[in-house]
Amino acid sequence: MGKHDHHEHQGDSLADAARSNLEKSGEKWTDTRAAIFDTLAGFSRPASAYDIAELVSAARGKRVAPNSVYRILDLFVANNLAMRVESANAYLANSHPGCEHDCIFLVCDRCGEATHVDDDSLSQQVRKVATAEGFKSIRPVIEVRGICQKCN
């Protein structure tokens, strides 16, 4: 299978694609969810729930609890609207919410930037190994730590 082309969304197009995908799964696109998604999408590198809560709270003029943000981010991850960088406990908006991939990240130890890589052949190989070991419901998360090209 390998790599393939898909439409990368940004700005209003990304928010529209996220809303559409969430509603297709039977969930509601509330004002709070929209604010959290828009804030997440505004980050160029992985953002923590605390970063997002702080910005949403400032924009709304009232406190939004990080626990509430975590619940919404988990919903976004479950519905392919966001991806979680496990080692940083941080999140990235999925720029192509209609296209599901396993999470493969190149994470820079200097600047913290995480680049999402789509490589279905690598994911399939990991799934094959896990299945051979008796694992069920496999969703690989692969993170490669190092120094990005900009920082090198």
CSV table of N, CA and C in Angstrom, one decimal:
chain,number,residue,atom,x,y,z
A,1,MET,N,0.8,-1.2,0.0
A,1,MET,CA,0.0,0.0,0.0
A,1,MET,C,0.9,1.3,0.0
A,2,GLY,N,1.7,1.5,1.0
A,2,GLY,CA,2.6,2.6,1.0
A,2,GLY,C,1.9,3.9,1.2
A,3,LYS,N,2.6,4.9,0.6
A,3,LYS,CA,2.1,6.3,0.7
A,3,LYS,C,1.0,6.5,-0.3
A,4,HIS,N,0.1,7.5,-0.1
A,4,HIS,CA,-0.9,7.8,-1.0
A,4,HIS,C,-1.3,9.3,-0.9
A,5,ASP,N,-1.9,9.8,-1.9
A,5,ASP,CA,-2.4,11.2,-1.9
A,5,ASP,C,-3.6,11.4,-1.1
A,6,HIS,N,-3.7,12.5,-0.4
A,6,HIS,CA,-5.0,12.8,0.3
A,6,HIS,C,-5.1,14.3,0.4
A,7,HIS,N,-6.2,14.9,0.6
A,7,HIS,CA,-6.4,16.3,0.7
A,7,HIS,C,-6.1,16.8,2.1
A,8,GLU,N,-5.1,17.8,2.2
A,8,GLU,CA,-4.7,18.4,3.4
A,8,GLU,C,-5.6,19.7,3.6
A,9,HIS,N,-6.3,19.7,4.7
A,9,HIS,CA,-7.2,20.9,5.0
A,9,HIS,C,-6.4,21.8,5.9
A,10,GLN,N,-6.8,23.1,5.8
A,10,GLN,CA,-6.3,24.1,6.8
A,10,GLN,C,-7.4,25.2,7.0
A,11,GLY,N,-7.3,26.0,8.0
A,11,GLY,CA,-8.2,27.0,8.3
A,11,GLY,C,-9.7,26.6,8.4
A,12,ASP,N,-10.6,27.3,7.8
A,12,ASP,CA,-12.0,27.0,7.9
A,12,ASP,C,-12.3,25.6,7.2
A,13,SER,N,-11.6,25.3,6.2
A,13,SER,CA,-11.7,24.0,5.5
A,13,SER,C,-11.5,22.9,6.5
A,14,LEU,N,-10.4,23.0,7.3
A,14,LEU,CA,-10.1,22.0,8.3
A,14,LEU,C,-11.2,21.9,9.4
A,15,ALA,N,-11.6,23.0,9.9
A,15,ALA,CA,-12.7,23.0,10.9
A,15,ALA,C,-14.0,22.4,10.3
A,16,ASP,N,-14.3,22.7,9.1
A,16,ASP,CA,-15.5,22.1,8.4
A,16,ASP,C,-15.3,20.6,8.3
A,17,ALA,N,-14.1,20.1,7.9
A,17,ALA,CA,-13.9,18.7,7.7
A,17,ALA,C,-14.0,18.0,9.0
A,18,ALA,N,-13.4,18.6,10.1
A,18,ALA,CA,-13.5,18.0,11.4
A,18,ALA,C,-14.9,17.9,11.9
A,19,ARG,N,-15.7,19.0,11.8
A,19,ARG,CA,-17.1,19.0,12.2
A,19,ARG,C,-17.9,17.9,11.5
A,20,SER,N,-17.7,17.9,10.2
A,20,SER,CA,-18.4,16.9,9.4
A,20,SER,C,-18.1,15.5,9.8
A,21,ASN,N,-16.8,15.2,10.1
A,21,ASN,CA,-16.4,13.8,10.5
A,21,ASN,C,-16.9,13.5,11.9
A,22,LEU,N,-16.9,14.5,12.8
A,22,LEU,CA,-17.4,14.2,14.1
A,22,LEU,C,-18.9,14.0,14.1
A,23,GLU,N,-19.7,14.8,13.3
A,23,GLU,CA,-21.1,14.6,13.2
A,23,GLU,C,-21.5,13.3,12.6
A,24,LYS,N,-20.7,12.8,11.6
A,24,LYS,CA,-20.9,11.5,10.9
A,24,LYS,C,-20.9,10.4,11.9
A,25,SER,N,-20.1,10.6,13.0
A,25,SER,CA,-19.9,9.5,14.0
A,25,SER,C,-21.0,9.6,15.1
A,26,GLY,N,-21.9,10.6,14.9
A,26,GLY,CA,-23.0,10.7,15.8
A,26,GLY,C,-22.8,11.7,17.0
A,27,GLU,N,-21.7,12.4,17.0
A,27,GLU,CA,-21.3,13.3,18.0
A,27,GLU,C,-21.8,14.7,17.6
A,28,LYS,N,-22.0,15.6,18.6
A,28,LYS,CA,-22.3,17.0,18.3
A,28,LYS,C,-21.1,17.9,18.2
A,29,TRP,N,-21.1,18.9,17.4
A,29,TRP,CA,-20.0,19.8,17.2
A,29,TRP,C,-20.5,21.1,18.0
A,30,THR,N,-20.1,21.1,19.3
A,30,THR,CA,-20.5,22.2,20.2
A,30,THR,C,-19.6,23.4,20.1
A,31,ASP,N,-20.0,24.5,20.6
A,31,ASP,CA,-19.1,25.7,20.6
A,31,ASP,C,-17.8,25.4,21.3
A,32,THR,N,-17.9,24.7,22.5
A,32,THR,CA,-16.6,24.4,23.2
A,32,THR,C,-15.7,23.5,22.4
A,33,ARG,N,-16.3,22.4,21.8
A,33,ARG,CA,-15.5,21.6,20.9
A,33,ARG,C,-14.9,22.3,19.7
A,34,ALA,N,-15.7,23.2,19.2
A,34,ALA,CA,-15.2,24.0,18.0
A,34,ALA,C,-14.0,24.9,18.5
A,35,ALA,N,-14.1,25.5,19.7
A,35,ALA,CA,-13.1,26.4,20.2
A,35,ALA,C,-11.8,25.6,20.5
A,36,ILE,N,-12.0,24.4,21.0
A,36,ILE,CA,-10.8,23.6,21.3
A,36,ILE,C,-10.1,23.1,20.1
A,37,PHE,N,-10.9,22.7,19.1
A,37,PHE,CA,-10.3,22.3,17.8
A,37,PHE,C,-9.6,23.4,17.1
A,38,ASP,N,-10.3,24.6,17.0
A,38,ASP,CA,-9.6,25.7,16.4
A,38,ASP,C,-8.3,26.1,17.1
A,39,THR,N,-8.3,26.1,18.4
A,39,THR,CA,-7.1,26.4,19.1
A,39,THR,C,-6.0,25.4,18.8
A,40,LEU,N,-6.4,24.1,18.9
A,40,LEU,CA,-5.4,23.0,18.6
A,40,LEU,C,-4.9,23.2,17.2
A,41,ALA,N,-5.7,23.5,16.2
A,41,ALA,CA,-5.3,23.6,14.8
A,41,ALA,C,-4.4,24.8,14.6
A,42,GLY,N,-4.4,25.8,15.5
A,42,GLY,CA,-3.6,26.9,15.4
A,42,GLY,C,-2.1,26.7,15.8
A,43,PHE,N,-1.9,25.6,16.5
A,43,PHE,CA,-0.5,25.3,16.9
A,43,PHE,C,0.3,24.6,15.8
A,44,SER,N,1.5,25.0,15.6
A,44,SER,CA,2.3,24.4,14.6
A,44,SER,C,3.1,23.2,15.1
A,45,ARG,N,3.1,23.0,16.4
A,45,ARG,CA,3.7,21.8,17.0
A,45,ARG,C,2.8,21.2,18.1
A,46,PRO,N,3.0,20.1,18.6
A,46,PRO,CA,2.1,19.4,19.5
A,46,PRO,C,1.8,20.3,20.7
A,47,ALA,N,0.5,20.4,21.1
A,47,ALA,CA,0.0,21.2,22.2
A,47,ALA,C,-0.5,20.4,23.3
A,48,SER,N,-0.3,20.8,24.5
A,48,SER,CA,-0.8,20.1,25.7
A,48,SER,C,-2.2,20.5,26.0
A,49,ALA,N,-3.0,19.8,26.7
A,49,ALA,CA,-4.3,20.2,27.1
A,49,ALA,C,-4.2,21.5,27.9
A,50,TYR,N,-3.2,21.7,28.7
A,50,TYR,CA,-3.0,22.9,29.5
A,50,TYR,C,-2.8,24.1,28.6
A,51,ASP,N,-2.0,23.9,27.5
A,51,ASP,CA,-1.8,25.0,26.6
A,51,ASP,C,-3.1,25.5,25.9
A,52,ILE,N,-3.9,24.5,25.5
A,52,ILE,CA,-5.2,24.7,24.9
A,52,ILE,C,-6.1,25.3,25.9
A,53,ALA,N,-6.2,24.8,27.1
A,53,ALA,CA,-7.1,25.3,28.1
A,53,ALA,C,-6.8,26.8,28.4
A,54,GLU,N,-5.6,27.1,28.5
A,54,GLU,CA,-5.1,28.5,28.8
A,54,GLU,C,-5.6,29.5,27.7
A,55,LEU,N,-5.4,29.1,26.4
A,55,LEU,CA,-5.8,30.0,25.3
A,55,LEU,C,-7.3,30.1,25.2
A,56,VAL,N,-8.0,28.9,25.3
A,56,VAL,CA,-9.5,29.0,25.2
A,56,VAL,C,-10.1,29.8,26.3
A,57,SER,N,-9.5,29.6,27.5
A,57,SER,CA,-10.0,30.4,28.7
A,57,SER,C,-9.8,31.9,28.5
A,58,ALA,N,-8.6,32.3,28.0
A,58,ALA,CA,-8.4,33.7,27.7
A,58,ALA,C,-9.3,34.3,26.6
A,59,ALA,N,-9.6,33.5,25.6
A,59,ALA,CA,-10.4,33.9,24.5
A,59,ALA,C,-11.9,34.1,25.0
A,60,ARG,N,-12.3,33.2,25.9
A,60,ARG,CA,-13.7,33.2,26.3
A,60,ARG,C,-13.9,34.1,27.6
A,61,GLY,N,-12.8,34.4,28.2
A,61,GLY,CA,-13.0,35.2,29.5
A,61,GLY,C,-13.5,34.4,30.7
A,62,LYS,N,-13.4,33.1,30.5
A,62,LYS,CA,-13.8,32.3,31.7
A,62,LYS,C,-13.0,31.0,31.6
A,63,ARG,N,-12.7,30.4,32.8
A,63,ARG,CA,-11.8,29.3,32.8
A,63,ARG,C,-12.4,28.0,32.2
A,64,VAL,N,-11.6,27.4,31.4
A,64,VAL,CA,-11.9,26.1,30.9
A,64,VAL,C,-10.9,25.1,31.5
A,65,ALA,N,-11.4,24.1,32.2
A,65,ALA,CA,-10.5,23.2,32.9
A,65,ALA,C,-9.8,22.2,32.0
A,66,PRO,N,-8.5,22.0,32.2
A,66,PRO,CA,-7.7,21.1,31.4
A,66,PRO,C,-8.4,19.7,31.3
A,67,ASN,N,-9.0,19.2,32.4
A,67,ASN,CA,-9.7,17.9,32.4
A,67,ASN,C,-10.8,17.9,31.3
A,68,SER,N,-11.5,19.0,31.2
A,68,SER,CA,-12.5,19.0,30.1
A,68,SER,C,-11.9,19.0,28.7
A,69,VAL,N,-10.7,19.7,28.6
A,69,VAL,CA,-10.0,19.7,27.3
A,69,VAL,C,-9.5,18.3,27.0
A,70,TYR,N,-8.9,17.6,28.0
A,70,TYR,CA,-8.5,16.2,27.8
A,70,TYR,C,-9.6,15.3,27.3
A,71,ARG,N,-10.8,15.4,27.9
A,71,ARG,CA,-11.9,14.6,27.4
A,71,ARG,C,-12.3,14.9,26.0
A,72,ILE,N,-12.3,16.1,25.6
A,72,ILE,CA,-12.6,16.5,24.2
A,72,ILE,C,-11.5,16.1,23.3
A,73,LEU,N,-10.2,16.2,23.7
A,73,LEU,CA,-9.1,15.8,22.9
A,73,LEU,C,-9.2,14.3,22.7
A,74,ASP,N,-9.5,13.5,23.7
A,74,ASP,CA,-9.6,12.1,23.6
A,74,ASP,C,-10.8,11.7,22.6
A,75,LEU,N,-11.8,12.5,22.6
A,75,LEU,CA,-12.9,12.3,21.6
A,75,LEU,C,-12.4,12.6,20.2
A,76,PHE,N,-11.6,13.6,20.1
A,76,PHE,CA,-11.1,14.0,18.8
A,76,PHE,C,-10.1,12.9,18.3
A,77,VAL,N,-9.3,12.3,19.1
A,77,VAL,CA,-8.4,11.2,18.7
A,77,VAL,C,-9.2,10.0,18.3
A,78,ALA,N,-10.2,9.7,19.1
A,78,ALA,CA,-11.1,8.5,18.8
A,78,ALA,C,-11.8,8.7,17.5
A,79,ASN,N,-12.0,9.9,17.1
A,79,ASN,CA,-12.8,10.2,15.8
A,79,ASN,C,-11.9,10.7,14.7
A,80,ASN,N,-10.5,10.5,14.9
A,80,ASN,CA,-9.6,10.8,13.9
A,80,ASN,C,-9.5,12.3,13.5
A,81,LEU,N,-9.8,13.2,14.4
A,81,LEU,CA,-9.7,14.6,14.2
A,81,LEU,C,-8.4,15.2,14.7
A,82,ALA,N,-7.8,14.4,15.6
A,82,ALA,CA,-6.5,14.8,16.2
A,82,ALA,C,-5.7,13.5,16.4
A,83,MET,N,-4.4,13.8,16.6
A,83,MET,CA,-3.4,12.7,16.9
A,83,MET,C,-2.7,13.0,18.2
A,84,ARG,N,-2.4,12.0,18.9
A,84,ARG,CA,-1.7,12.2,20.2
A,84,ARG,C,-0.2,11.8,20.1
A,85,VAL,N,0.7,12.7,20.4
A,85,VAL,CA,2.1,12.4,20.5
A,85,VAL,C,2.3,11.9,21.9
A,86,GLU,N,2.4,10.6,22.0
A,86,GLU,CA,2.4,9.9,23.3
A,86,GLU,C,3.6,10.4,24.2
A,87,SER,N,4.8,10.5,23.7
A,87,SER,CA,5.9,10.8,24.5
A,87,SER,C,5.9,12.2,25.1
A,88,ALA,N,5.1,13.1,24.4
A,88,ALA,CA,5.0,14.5,24.8
A,88,ALA,C,3.7,14.8,25.6
A,89,ASN,N,2.8,13.8,25.6
A,89,ASN,CA,1.5,14.0,26.1
A,89,ASN,C,0.9,15.2,25.5
A,90,ALA,N,0.9,15.3,24.2
A,90,ALA,CA,0.5,16.5,23.5
A,90,ALA,C,-0.2,16.0,22.2
A,91,TYR,N,-0.9,17.0,21.6
A,91,TYR,CA,-1.8,16.7,20.5
A,91,TYR,C,-1.5,17.6,19.3
A,92,LEU,N,-1.9,17.0,18.1
A,92,LEU,CA,-1.8,17.7,16.8
A,92,LEU,C,-3.2,17.6,16.2
A,93,ALA,N,-3.7,18.6,15.5
A,93,ALA,CA,-4.9,18.5,14.7
A,93,ALA,C,-4.5,17.6,13.5
A,94,ASN,N,-5.4,16.7,13.1
A,94,ASN,CA,-5.2,15.9,11.9
A,94,ASN,C,-5.7,16.7,10.7
A,95,SER,N,-4.7,17.0,9.8
A,95,SER,CA,-5.0,17.9,8.7
A,95,SER,C,-5.8,17.2,7.6
A,96,HIS,N,-6.1,15.9,7.7
A,96,HIS,CA,-6.9,15.2,6.8
A,96,HIS,C,-7.8,14.2,7.6
A,97,PRO,N,-8.8,14.8,8.3
A,97,PRO,CA,-9.7,14.0,9.2
A,97,PRO,C,-10.4,12.9,8.6
A,98,GLY,N,-10.7,12.9,7.3
A,98,GLY,CA,-11.4,11.8,6.6
A,98,GLY,C,-10.5,10.6,6.3
A,99,CYS,N,-9.2,10.8,6.5
A,99,CYS,CA,-8.2,9.8,6.1
A,99,CYS,C,-7.6,9.2,7.4
A,100,GLU,N,-7.8,7.9,7.6
A,100,GLU,CA,-7.3,7.3,8.9
A,100,GLU,C,-5.9,6.6,8.7
A,101,HIS,N,-5.0,7.0,9.5
A,101,HIS,CA,-3.6,6.4,9.5
A,101,HIS,C,-3.2,6.1,10.9
A,102,ASP,N,-2.3,5.2,11.0
A,102,ASP,CA,-1.6,5.0,12.3
A,102,ASP,C,-0.7,6.2,12.5
A,103,CYS,N,-0.4,6.4,13.8
A,103,CYS,CA,0.4,7.6,14.2
A,103,CYS,C,1.9,7.2,14.1
A,104,ILE,N,2.6,7.8,13.1
A,104,ILE,CA,4.0,7.7,13.0
A,104,ILE,C,4.5,9.2,13.1
A,105,PHE,N,5.4,9.4,14.1
A,105,PHE,CA,5.9,10.8,14.3
A,105,PHE,C,7.4,10.8,14.3
A,106,LEU,N,7.9,11.9,13.8
A,106,LEU,CA,9.4,12.2,13.9
A,106,LEU,C,9.4,13.4,14.9
A,107,VAL,N,9.9,13.2,16.1
A,107,VAL,CA,9.8,14.2,17.2
A,107,VAL,C,11.2,14.8,17.4
A,108,CYS,N,11.3,16.1,17.3
A,108,CYS,CA,12.6,16.8,17.5
A,108,CYS,C,12.8,17.1,19.0
A,109,ASP,N,13.9,16.6,19.5
A,109,ASP,CA,14.3,16.8,20.9
A,109,ASP,C,14.7,18.2,21.3
A,110,ARG,N,15.0,19.0,20.3
A,110,ARG,CA,15.4,20.4,20.5
A,110,ARG,C,14.2,21.4,20.5
A,111,CYS,N,13.4,21.4,19.4
A,111,CYS,CA,12.3,22.4,19.2
A,111,CYS,C,11.0,21.8,19.6
A,112,GLY,N,10.9,20.5,19.7
A,112,GLY,CA,9.6,19.9,20.1
A,112,GLY,C,8.6,19.6,18.9
A,113,GLU,N,9.0,20.0,17.7
A,113,GLU,CA,8.2,19.8,16.6
A,113,GLU,C,8.0,18.3,16.3
A,114,ALA,N,6.8,18.0,15.9
A,114,ALA,CA,6.5,16.6,15.6
A,114,ALA,C,5.9,16.5,14.2
A,115,THR,N,6.6,15.8,13.3
A,115,THR,CA,6.1,15.7,11.9
A,115,THR,C,5.4,14.3,11.8
A,116,HIS,N,4.2,14.4,11.3
A,116,HIS,CA,3.4,13.1,11.1
A,116,HIS,C,3.8,12.6,9.7
A,117,VAL,N,4.1,11.3,9.7
A,117,VAL,CA,4.4,10.6,8.5
A,117,VAL,C,3.4,9.5,8.2
A,118,ASP,N,2.9,9.5,7.0
A,118,ASP,CA,2.0,8.4,6.6
A,118,ASP,C,2.8,7.4,5.8
A,119,ASP,N,2.9,6.2,6.4
A,119,ASP,CA,3.6,5.1,5.7
A,119,ASP,C,2.8,3.8,6.1
A,120,ASP,N,1.8,3.5,5.3
A,120,ASP,CA,1.0,2.3,5.5
A,120,ASP,C,1.7,1.0,5.5
A,121,SER,N,2.8,0.9,4.7
A,121,SER,CA,3.5,-0.3,4.7
A,121,SER,C,4.2,-0.6,6.0
A,122,LEU,N,4.8,0.4,6.6
A,122,LEU,CA,5.4,0.3,7.9
A,122,LEU,C,4.3,-0.1,9.0
A,123,SER,N,3.2,0.6,9.0
A,123,SER,CA,2.1,0.3,9.9
A,123,SER,C,1.6,-1.2,9.7
A,124,GLN,N,1.5,-1.6,8.5
A,124,GLN,CA,1.0,-2.9,8.2
A,124,GLN,C,2.0,-4.0,8.8
A,125,GLN,N,3.3,-3.7,8.6
A,125,GLN,CA,4.3,-4.6,9.1
A,125,GLN,C,4.2,-4.7,10.6
A,126,VAL,N,4.0,-3.6,11.3
A,126,VAL,CA,3.9,-3.6,12.8
A,126,VAL,C,2.6,-4.4,13.2
A,127,ARG,N,1.5,-4.1,12.5
A,127,ARG,CA,0.3,-4.9,12.8
A,127,ARG,C,0.5,-6.4,12.6
A,128,LYS,N,1.2,-6.7,11.5
A,128,LYS,CA,1.4,-8.2,11.2
A,128,LYS,C,2.2,-8.8,12.4
A,129,VAL,N,3.2,-8.2,12.9
A,129,VAL,CA,4.0,-8.7,14.0
A,129,VAL,C,3.2,-8.8,15.2
A,130,ALA,N,2.4,-7.8,15.5
A,130,ALA,CA,1.5,-7.8,16.7
A,130,ALA,C,0.5,-8.9,16.6
A,131,THR,N,-0.1,-9.1,15.5
A,131,THR,CA,-1.1,-10.1,15.3
A,131,THR,C,-0.5,-11.5,15.5
A,132,ALA,N,0.7,-11.7,15.0
A,132,ALA,CA,1.4,-12.9,15.2
A,132,ALA,C,1.7,-13.2,16.6
A,133,GLU,N,1.8,-12.2,17.5
A,133,GLU,CA,2.0,-12.3,18.9
A,133,GLU,C,0.7,-12.4,19.7
A,134,GLY,N,-0.5,-12.4,18.9
A,134,GLY,CA,-1.8,-12.6,19.6
A,134,GLY,C,-2.5,-11.3,20.0
A,135,PHE,N,-2.0,-10.2,19.6
A,135,PHE,CA,-2.6,-8.9,19.9
A,135,PHE,C,-3.9,-8.7,19.1
A,136,LYS,N,-4.9,-8.1,19.7
A,136,LYS,CA,-6.1,-7.7,19.0
A,136,LYS,C,-6.3,-6.2,19.1
A,137,SER,N,-7.1,-5.6,18.3
A,137,SER,CA,-7.4,-4.2,18.2
A,137,SER,C,-6.1,-3.4,18.2
A,138,ILE,N,-5.3,-3.6,17.2
A,138,ILE,CA,-4.0,-3.0,17.1
A,138,ILE,C,-4.1,-1.6,16.5
A,139,ARG,N,-3.5,-0.6,17.1
A,139,ARG,CA,-3.3,0.7,16.5
A,139,ARG,C,-1.9,1.2,16.9
A,140,PRO,N,-1.0,0.9,15.9
A,140,PRO,CA,0.4,1.3,16.2
A,140,PRO,C,0.6,2.8,16.4
A,141,VAL,N,1.4,3.1,17.3
A,141,VAL,CA,1.9,4.5,17.5
A,141,VAL,C,3.4,4.4,17.6
A,142,ILE,N,4.0,5.0,16.6
A,142,ILE,CA,5.5,4.9,16.4
A,142,ILE,C,6.0,6.4,16.5
A,143,GLU,N,7.0,6.5,17.4
A,143,GLU,CA,7.7,7.8,17.5
A,143,GLU,C,9.2,7.7,17.4
A,144,VAL,N,9.8,8.5,16.5
A,144,VAL,CA,11.2,8.5,16.4
A,144,VAL,C,11.7,9.8,16.9
A,145,ARG,N,12.6,9.7,17.9
A,145,ARG,CA,13.1,10.9,18.6
A,145,ARG,C,14.5,11.2,17.9
A,146,GLY,N,14.7,12.5,17.8
A,146,GLY,CA,16.0,12.9,17.2
A,146,GLY,C,16.0,14.4,17.0
A,147,ILE,N,16.8,14.9,16.1
A,147,ILE,CA,17.0,16.3,15.8
A,147,ILE,C,16.5,16.6,14.4
A,148,CYS,N,15.5,17.5,14.2
A,148,CYS,CA,14.9,17.8,12.9
A,148,CYS,C,16.0,18.6,12.0
A,149,GLN,N,15.6,18.7,10.8
A,149,GLN,CA,16.5,19.3,9.8
A,149,GLN,C,16.8,20.8,10.1
A,150,LYS,N,15.7,21.5,10.6
A,150,LYS,CA,15.9,22.9,10.9
A,150,LYS,C,16.9,23.1,12.1
A,151,CYS,N,16.8,22.2,13.1
A,151,CYS,CA,17.7,22.3,14.3
A,151,CYS,C,19.1,21.7,14.1
A,152,ASN,N,19.2,20.9,13.1
A,152,ASN,CA,20.5,20.2,12.9
A,152,ASN,C,21.6,21.1,12.3
